[in-house]
Amino acid sequence: MMRRLSMALLLYLTFIAYHFRSVHANEANDSRFDMGPNSKSSRPLNLLVINDEKNDSANKSVANALEELKEQRRDLFIGDISVVQINGSDPQGTLISICGVWDTAVRQNSNKIPDLILDTTMIGPGSRTVNSFAAAMGLPTLSAQFGHGNGLGKWKNFKANQANYLIQVMPPADLVPEAIRQLVITMNVSNAAILFDDNFVMDHKYKSLLQKVPVRHVIVKAKEAGSQMTKQLSKLRNLDIVNFFVLGGPETLRAALDAAQALNFTGRKFAWHGLTLGDFSPDCDCMNITVLFLKPSPSANQQALGELKNKGLLMKPVLTSAFYYDLTRIGVTAMRAAIDSGHWPADSNHLTCDAYDGNNTPVRSIPFLSHLKNVTSSSEFQPIYANFTWGERNGQHHASFQMTMSMVIIANSNPVSTEKVGLWDAGIDRQLEVISEDLIANHTAQTIYKVVTVVQAPFVMYDAETNTWSGYCIDLLEEIRSIVKFEYEIREMKNGRYGFMDDDGNWSGMIKELKEKRADIGLGSIFITAERETAVDFTIPYHELVGHSILMKKPDSQTSSLKFLTVLEYNVWFCILAAYFFTSFLMWVFDRWSPYSYQNNREKYKDDEEKREFNLKECLWFCMTSLTPQGGGEAPKNLSGRLVAVAWWLFGFIIIASYTANLAAFLTVSRLETSIESLDDLSNQYKIQFAPLNNSYAHRYFARMAGIERRFYEIWKDMSLNNNFSEVEKSKLVVWDHPISDKYIKLYQTMIEAGMPETMDEAVARVRASESFGEGFAYIGEATSVRYLVMTNCDLISVGKEFSRKSYGIALQKGSPLKTKFDKALTVLYTKLTMTKLSAKWWQENPARKICPKQPDQNAGIGIDDVGGVFMIIFLGTCIAFLVVAFEYLWHRYRPRNISKVKNSRNPGTTLTISLRPAKLHFQPAAVPPEDVFAPREHRGKM
């Protein structure tokens, strides 16, 4: 019992001593709080602390700071502390909670009315409610809400006197993301994905963080580690993002890097950046990855920081907790100075929430901002971690600290290298201080642009076996890449369309991909049109003007050396040959049996100069030569034979005349086919169907031209039927013929009836299926496509001149920074004649080019291919002659010996046996005959 009384007495004496010391401390208050001649005796400083229930760091740091101030700074004479926890997304509940505490204190008119609002809410409707309450009641407020510039909301719309006591200070978590803006600008990043965790609030950063910076970016909250994070990174990669910025603690950064390793997003084409409020080094289960890591530089007040950490008064991240701890210190100290200096009297006019009508806010003259500046500039104030920077107005006040940039290389799950590469003083629009520019430049992910294209030879071609792209446009893009440093990935449009705008104003195809920013570059033989330029940008033309032309099946111009024999059918030739042998045989029979023929009347015709015995050989020869211009020679002597000869002559004359006429027509029959040389020729015939590809540019061209003609017709018709016109004006509109051309209406209708092919292969197949050049199907398409098909196929031909000519260009997103770069690069390539070289490579020197037989000119004469067989007749006849003469020689030389007996003229009554042998023929020039010694000589002399 005595021990308990002794203990109670000791506690009582301790309390008396503590109270006595506190009173004397207040009476002997330091003169630094006396800021005016109207200083009054100290009174308690009451606080209204408004916290966001989600901001654990602020809740604990502010509570710990107030506890420490009560114990260590009794000169501050901290009185009643009212704490309101709000839901940042519930403005009505926030107002009810705050007004409940405030109105109770005001109505009681007690010494518990708050003198200062400590606002550690972050952002959202609840925070805006706190701001509105403080402004309406005219209460000095020190807020750590997030935001600057246009993101401040009502914090920037204050009157001059309100700006002195309604103070907003940007916390570290609101400043660190600003480093991303500087990194993007410094490293010339073209795309970015920003992932953040609960340590950061980015709601107000979506528009402001990278405003006026030409970079495609996405800001999303980081998913949980594992499969969710992996799926999130995959979706971001599908958006063509290769630069990743992770804002968060060690768990968030590790989860992102592990997912990157699983997806193989760790190569040179990717760049990883980590930004944190804590003090740690990045780690992950990665084989090889480099991270540009930014973390706060060590505090200058390590001793005080260490003591608070050891006491457990600061939670992680330490930078944030220390900021709220110091914010509480300077807020309470500055407000104490304002009270002691008389700038904030105890009898200040206060309103209740119900009494406020929107215009009766009390007028205050408290220079709270000046007191804050005095506190932080005092030598007695030592910040735990971050200091404070004060500006002229809200949005310029912020925590002041420095971030260290390091290049961290992780190999085999262990950090193997950490090199300092720069510093950044936290603030708005504060530039980076780069120490190692080479490392920063090398860390930048290669600029990879997504290229969308349509396969169309020879501009763009794809080899599925080797997974390689080639063509005129691919080479051109490589040439541009050598000037404008970038990388690219190509994908083909699934529908193979460049894109058009429908009646509702919606785009399709490649233009849609660019307009919706799913691609950066549209590559291919795409026409530059005014309609497309409203949706995308085009570079300067990279190819000469190109129009449309007609693709048809090449005329059948097969040649044959024996074509002259095909003039007549085989049965006709057989009948002529039969008639020849029959007539020759008949002539021989008549000459043989006629009593008036030469061989039966030799004596009668012995004095005639022309004597011809018509044996079978002579008859054959006569009938053959009668068909030639040389004639058959001497005719038979008998009348019957002559009649047969006349009949044969008449037959031969008709046959020769018919053959000659048909030969000329046959050799030029291809020239008599229907000649298609223009679009008008197609429209003026009915044997050839024609159409472009469905939904192609040519299809749109004809459809719109037909629509224009219909519209013009409707305009003319409305004018003709307009009753407001006078009779004279109407008479001028009356015409006998249709005044508006319907050329394209007819063409388009014919195309619809013919059926438009869906693909190029289908169109070419229909052209090849044509029966001939003058009957079948003709394809209307881009001249370059038609030209390439003709170049690689010998059975196709391009017809007519090009029409509706336009230029090819490279399509880009609207407002893309690539336009200026590509235009400059194309200008350089034009000066180097690169386009000329590419055209020669893919047209004249293309390995797919086929060497086709030269198409005969319709105006040219008959070629040797058509009449070569005639010359073969001479060769064949000569060969036969050689064979015959050889036979004659051998027959005469080696025929059997003949023995004949003749009478001996010298010795009558006896006979001589003469052996006749074939004479040996010596084909030698005849020798000069020897002089005949018995020849009579001419004697000269005188008689």
CSV table of N, CA and C in Angstrom, one decimal, residues 698-751:
chain,number,residue,atom,x,y,z
A,698,ALA,N,-9.8,1.5,-109.2
A,698,ALA,CA,-10.4,1.6,-110.5
A,698,ALA,C,-11.9,1.4,-110.4
A,699,HIS,N,-12.4,0.5,-109.5
A,699,HIS,CA,-13.8,0.3,-109.3
A,699,HIS,C,-14.4,1.6,-108.8
A,700,ARG,N,-13.8,2.3,-107.8
A,700,ARG,CA,-14.3,3.5,-107.2
A,700,ARG,C,-14.3,4.6,-108.3
A,701,TYR,N,-13.3,4.6,-109.1
A,701,TYR,CA,-13.2,5.6,-110.2
A,701,TYR,C,-14.4,5.6,-111.1
A,702,PHE,N,-14.6,4.4,-111.6
A,702,PHE,CA,-15.8,4.3,-112.6
A,702,PHE,C,-17.1,4.5,-111.9
A,703,ALA,N,-17.2,4.0,-110.6
A,703,ALA,CA,-18.5,4.2,-109.9
A,703,ALA,C,-18.8,5.7,-109.7
A,704,ARG,N,-17.7,6.4,-109.3
A,704,ARG,CA,-17.9,7.9,-109.0
A,704,ARG,C,-18.1,8.7,-110.3
A,705,MET,N,-17.4,8.3,-111.4
A,705,MET,CA,-17.6,9.0,-112.7
A,705,MET,C,-19.0,8.8,-113.1
A,706,ALA,N,-19.5,7.5,-113.0
A,706,ALA,CA,-20.9,7.3,-113.4
A,706,ALA,C,-21.9,8.1,-112.5
A,707,GLY,N,-21.6,8.2,-111.2
A,707,GLY,CA,-22.4,9.0,-110.3
A,707,GLY,C,-22.4,10.5,-110.7
A,708,ILE,N,-21.2,11.0,-111.1
A,708,ILE,CA,-21.1,12.4,-111.5
A,708,ILE,C,-22.0,12.6,-112.7
A,709,GLU,N,-22.0,11.7,-113.7
A,709,GLU,CA,-22.8,11.8,-114.9
A,709,GLU,C,-24.3,11.8,-114.5
A,710,ARG,N,-24.7,10.9,-113.6
A,710,ARG,CA,-26.1,10.9,-113.2
A,710,ARG,C,-26.4,12.2,-112.5
A,711,ARG,N,-25.6,12.7,-111.7
A,711,ARG,CA,-25.9,14.0,-111.0
A,711,ARG,C,-26.0,15.1,-112.0
A,712,PHE,N,-25.1,15.2,-113.0
A,712,PHE,CA,-25.2,16.2,-114.0
A,712,PHE,C,-26.5,16.1,-114.8
A,713,TYR,N,-26.9,14.9,-115.0
A,713,TYR,CA,-28.1,14.7,-115.8
A,713,TYR,C,-29.3,15.2,-114.9
A,714,GLU,N,-29.3,14.9,-113.6
A,714,GLU,CA,-30.4,15.4,-112.8
A,714,GLU,C,-30.4,16.9,-112.7
A,715,ILE,N,-29.3,17.5,-112.7
A,715,ILE,CA,-29.2,19.0,-112.7
A,715,ILE,C,-29.8,19.5,-113.9
A,716,TRP,N,-29.4,18.9,-115.1
A,716,TRP,CA,-30.0,19.4,-116.4
A,716,TRP,C,-31.5,19.2,-116.4
A,717,LYS,N,-31.9,18.1,-115.9
A,717,LYS,CA,-33.3,17.8,-116.0
A,717,LYS,C,-34.1,18.8,-115.1
A,718,ASP,N,-33.6,19.0,-113.9
A,718,ASP,CA,-34.2,20.0,-113.0
A,718,ASP,C,-34.3,21.4,-113.6
A,719,MET,N,-33.2,21.7,-114.3
A,719,MET,CA,-33.2,23.0,-115.0
A,719,MET,C,-34.3,23.0,-116.1
A,720,SER,N,-34.4,22.0,-116.9
A,720,SER,CA,-35.3,21.9,-118.0
A,720,SER,C,-36.7,22.0,-117.5
A,721,LEU,N,-37.0,21.4,-116.4
A,721,LEU,CA,-38.4,21.4,-115.9
A,721,LEU,C,-38.7,22.5,-114.9
A,722,ASN,N,-37.8,23.4,-114.7
A,722,ASN,CA,-38.0,24.4,-113.7
A,722,ASN,C,-38.9,25.5,-114.3
A,723,ASN,N,-40.1,25.6,-113.6
A,723,ASN,CA,-41.1,26.6,-114.0
A,723,ASN,C,-40.7,28.0,-113.8
A,724,ASN,N,-39.6,28.2,-113.0
A,724,ASN,CA,-39.2,29.6,-112.7
A,724,ASN,C,-38.5,30.2,-113.9
A,725,PHE,N,-38.0,29.3,-114.8
A,725,PHE,CA,-37.3,29.8,-116.0
A,725,PHE,C,-38.3,30.4,-117.0
A,726,SER,N,-37.9,31.4,-117.7
A,726,SER,CA,-38.8,31.9,-118.8
A,726,SER,C,-38.8,31.0,-120.0
A,727,GLU,N,-39.7,31.2,-120.9
A,727,GLU,CA,-39.8,30.4,-122.1
A,727,GLU,C,-38.5,30.5,-122.9
A,728,VAL,N,-37.9,31.7,-123.0
A,728,VAL,CA,-36.6,31.8,-123.7
A,728,VAL,C,-35.5,31.0,-123.0
A,729,GLU,N,-35.4,31.1,-121.7
A,729,GLU,CA,-34.4,30.3,-121.0
A,729,GLU,C,-34.7,28.8,-121.2
A,730,LYS,N,-35.9,28.4,-121.1
A,730,LYS,CA,-36.2,26.9,-121.3
A,730,LYS,C,-35.8,26.5,-122.7
A,731,SER,N,-36.1,27.3,-123.7
A,731,SER,CA,-35.8,27.0,-125.1
A,731,SER,C,-34.3,26.7,-125.3
A,732,LYS,N,-33.5,27.4,-124.5
A,732,LYS,CA,-32.0,27.2,-124.6
A,732,LYS,C,-31.6,25.9,-124.0
A,733,LEU,N,-32.4,25.4,-123.2
A,733,LEU,CA,-32.1,24.1,-122.6
A,733,LEU,C,-32.6,22.9,-123.4
A,734,VAL,N,-33.5,23.1,-124.4
A,734,VAL,CA,-34.0,22.1,-125.2
A,734,VAL,C,-33.1,21.7,-126.3
A,735,VAL,N,-32.7,20.4,-126.3
A,735,VAL,CA,-31.8,19.9,-127.3
A,735,VAL,C,-32.3,18.7,-127.9
A,736,TRP,N,-31.9,18.4,-129.1
A,736,TRP,CA,-32.3,17.1,-129.8
A,736,TRP,C,-31.6,15.9,-129.2
A,737,ASP,N,-30.3,16.1,-128.9
A,737,ASP,CA,-29.5,15.0,-128.3
A,737,ASP,C,-29.4,15.2,-126.8
A,738,HIS,N,-28.9,14.1,-126.2
A,738,HIS,CA,-28.7,14.1,-124.7
A,738,HIS,C,-27.5,15.0,-124.5
A,739,PRO,N,-27.6,16.1,-123.7
A,739,PRO,CA,-26.5,17.0,-123.5
A,739,PRO,C,-25.4,16.5,-122.6
A,740,ILE,N,-25.8,15.5,-121.8
A,740,ILE,CA,-24.8,15.0,-120.8
A,740,ILE,C,-24.3,13.6,-121.2
A,741,SER,N,-23.0,13.5,-121.2
A,741,SER,CA,-22.5,12.2,-121.6
A,741,SER,C,-22.8,11.1,-120.7
A,742,ASP,N,-23.1,9.9,-121.2
A,742,ASP,CA,-23.4,8.8,-120.4
A,742,ASP,C,-22.4,7.7,-120.6
A,743,LYS,N,-21.2,8.1,-120.9
A,743,LYS,CA,-20.1,7.1,-121.2
A,743,LYS,C,-19.8,6.2,-120.0
A,744,TYR,N,-19.6,6.8,-118.9
A,744,TYR,CA,-19.2,6.1,-117.7
A,744,TYR,C,-20.4,5.3,-117.1
A,745,ILE,N,-21.6,5.8,-117.3
A,745,ILE,CA,-22.8,5.1,-116.8
A,745,ILE,C,-22.8,3.8,-117.6
A,746,LYS,N,-22.6,3.8,-118.9
A,746,LYS,CA,-22.7,2.5,-119.7
A,746,LYS,C,-21.5,1.6,-119.3
A,747,LEU,N,-20.3,2.2,-119.2
A,747,LEU,CA,-19.2,1.4,-118.8
A,747,LEU,C,-19.4,0.7,-117.5
A,748,TYR,N,-19.8,1.5,-116.5
A,748,TYR,CA,-20.0,0.9,-115.1
A,748,TYR,C,-21.1,-0.2,-115.1
A,749,GLN,N,-22.1,0.1,-115.9
A,749,GLN,CA,-23.2,-1.0,-116.0
A,749,GLN,C,-22.7,-2.2,-116.6
A,750,THR,N,-21.9,-2.1,-117.7
A,750,THR,CA,-21.3,-3.2,-118.3
A,750,THR,C,-20.4,-4.0,-117.4
A,751,MET,N,-19.6,-3.3,-116.6
A,751,MET,CA,-18.7,-3.9,-115.6
A,751,MET,C,-19.5,-4.7,-114.6
